[in-house]
XYZ file of C-alpha atoms in Angstrom:
181
model
C -1.311 -8.735 -15.004
C -1.203 -8.238 -11.305
C -3.963 -10.304 -9.610
C -4.302 -9.732 -5.932
C -6.905 -12.433 -5.184
C -7.668 -16.023 -6.440
C -10.931 -17.544 -6.612
C -10.404 -21.342 -6.037
C -12.729 -24.007 -7.800
C -15.750 -24.324 -5.661
C -15.029 -21.442 -3.327
C -17.766 -18.876 -2.481
C -15.381 -16.110 -2.229
C -11.845 -15.137 -3.211
C -8.853 -15.243 -1.107
C -5.595 -13.239 -1.265
C -2.891 -14.614 -3.572
C 0.098 -16.447 -2.093
C 3.485 -17.789 -3.515
C 2.060 -21.158 -3.981
C -0.353 -19.719 -6.693
C 2.609 -18.452 -8.508
C 4.203 -21.743 -8.533
C 1.113 -23.422 -9.804
C 0.685 -20.820 -12.420
C 4.152 -21.287 -13.775
C 3.881 -25.051 -13.890
C 0.464 -24.911 -15.551
C 1.769 -22.385 -18.155
C 4.760 -24.512 -18.802
C 2.483 -27.606 -19.578
C 0.323 -25.743 -22.005
C 1.728 -26.116 -25.536
C -0.724 -23.060 -26.798
C 1.012 -20.546 -24.527
C 4.331 -19.489 -25.765
C 4.948 -16.979 -23.094
C 4.198 -16.837 -19.284
C 3.251 -13.896 -17.025
C 4.045 -12.974 -13.556
C 0.324 -12.301 -13.181
C 0.005 -12.762 -9.392
C 0.956 -10.742 -6.525
C 1.537 -12.983 -3.595
C 0.291 -11.626 -0.102
C 2.755 -13.889 1.802
C 5.923 -12.049 1.104
C 6.898 -8.346 1.897
C 5.334 -5.951 -0.575
C 8.535 -4.415 -1.466
C 9.927 -7.726 -2.853
C 6.992 -9.022 -4.531
C 8.079 -8.144 -8.054
C 11.222 -10.114 -7.607
C 9.366 -13.171 -5.992
C 7.050 -13.260 -8.891
C 9.922 -13.334 -11.338
C 11.737 -15.805 -9.190
C 8.665 -18.410 -9.306
C 8.235 -17.797 -13.051
C 12.105 -18.500 -13.767
C 11.973 -21.712 -11.560
C 8.587 -23.123 -12.771
C 8.481 -22.641 -16.442
C 11.272 -22.359 -19.290
C 9.006 -20.105 -21.349
C 9.776 -16.199 -21.723
C 8.061 -13.876 -19.151
C 5.973 -10.853 -19.296
C 6.806 -8.981 -16.076
C 7.160 -5.694 -14.415
C 8.503 -3.993 -11.521
C 6.589 -2.295 -8.622
C 9.555 -0.461 -6.790
C 12.334 2.052 -7.647
C 14.921 -0.642 -6.628
C 13.123 -3.598 -8.227
C 14.487 -3.558 -11.728
C 18.179 -4.259 -10.868
C 17.752 -7.534 -8.920
C 15.214 -8.620 -11.580
C 17.567 -7.852 -14.352
C 20.443 -9.660 -12.542
C 18.231 -12.879 -12.183
C 17.446 -12.816 -15.919
C 21.168 -12.390 -16.689
C 22.358 -15.237 -14.339
C 19.639 -17.582 -15.850
C 20.936 -16.705 -19.500
C 24.555 -16.794 -18.503
C 25.325 -13.114 -18.621
C 24.151 -9.605 -19.822
C 25.599 -10.417 -23.368
C 23.639 -13.642 -23.620
C 20.452 -11.922 -22.362
C 20.791 -9.140 -24.931
C 21.127 -11.678 -27.636
C 18.321 -13.955 -26.361
C 15.780 -12.131 -24.211
C 14.228 -13.884 -21.672
C 11.621 -11.486 -20.384
C 9.659 -8.459 -21.441
C 9.073 -5.530 -18.896
C 5.592 -3.964 -19.019
C 5.671 -0.116 -18.687
C 2.489 1.739 -18.280
C 1.963 5.155 -18.879
C -0.274 6.859 -16.349
C -3.107 8.236 -18.565
C -3.529 10.941 -19.657
C -0.089 11.281 -21.051
C 2.077 11.021 -17.926
C 5.069 8.895 -17.076
C 6.095 8.142 -13.492
C 9.759 8.278 -12.453
C 9.630 4.335 -11.937
C 8.301 3.833 -15.428
C 10.734 6.003 -17.139
C 13.488 4.319 -15.124
C 12.491 0.963 -16.347
C 12.112 2.084 -19.999
C 15.782 3.626 -19.635
C 17.229 0.516 -18.031
C 15.349 -1.797 -20.569
C 16.910 0.234 -23.371
C 20.343 0.273 -21.857
C 20.459 -3.415 -21.251
C 18.623 -4.563 -24.605
C 15.638 -6.059 -22.580
C 12.518 -5.624 -24.404
C 10.138 -3.164 -22.967
C 6.505 -3.209 -23.611
C 4.450 -0.080 -23.471
C 1.034 -0.488 -22.379
C -1.115 2.544 -21.973
C -4.319 1.680 -20.135
C -6.656 4.678 -20.694
C -10.168 4.435 -19.120
C -12.598 5.742 -21.656
C -14.458 8.597 -20.496
C -12.342 9.175 -17.368
C -8.733 9.377 -18.235
C -9.269 9.325 -21.923
C -11.673 10.501 -24.413
C -15.170 8.719 -24.132
C -14.913 7.239 -27.621
C -12.877 4.293 -28.466
C -11.174 6.116 -31.427
C -10.281 8.874 -29.165
C -8.696 6.500 -26.504
C -6.835 4.870 -29.427
C -5.370 8.299 -30.405
C -4.197 8.806 -26.773
C -2.708 5.225 -26.723
C -0.673 6.198 -29.695
C 0.624 9.517 -28.025
C 1.409 7.649 -25.059
C 3.305 4.798 -26.937
C 5.170 7.241 -29.145
C 6.177 9.242 -26.063
C 7.442 6.024 -24.359
C 9.189 4.952 -27.599
C 10.931 8.315 -27.768
C 12.348 8.096 -24.252
C 13.400 4.326 -24.759
C 15.026 4.976 -28.261
C 16.883 8.130 -26.998
C 18.698 5.940 -24.643
C 19.596 3.167 -27.131
C 18.331 3.616 -30.768
C 17.127 0.076 -31.969
C 16.697 -1.306 -28.553
C 13.710 -3.679 -28.676
C 10.366 -2.180 -27.732
C 6.690 -3.344 -28.042
C 3.749 -1.101 -28.873
C 0.863 -1.956 -26.736
C -2.355 -0.613 -25.297
C -5.336 -1.563 -23.371
C -8.379 0.646 -23.573
C -10.940 0.195 -20.751
């Protein structure tokens, strides 16, 4: 969900991703009927790193009308991103009633939550923006070596994230996820 490099057709080696790639991704996703949601899946190298999360959302909002799976990389990233979504929807109440984005919130295996991720979980709950909890345990390294053991860890990380989220705003939208590696 955060590719740094692009391999162009016919190229021998990858290159760093740039904003033009975000623009093309949004247009392509918008044109594909099978895709009902888009992602801010590329991190552009041609903008300051501290604003890349906002730039990714900007291109998604401008290039495609489909809902967005996104996330923030910085402590000050969520607020401007939420404001962008509110502006597109017409206000905070409209965004709460008709969510436009899902914010990915990844625990740091094993069973740890960063200050940034907790703050995003809290802000999503406060604003009614869906949060998607996505633990990404590495089997045999940051999680048990077996798939079933990693699934238990994913469940524990999801449950702890849901507890944080729901303590702020019971009933706020949250998605159970996971990606064992």
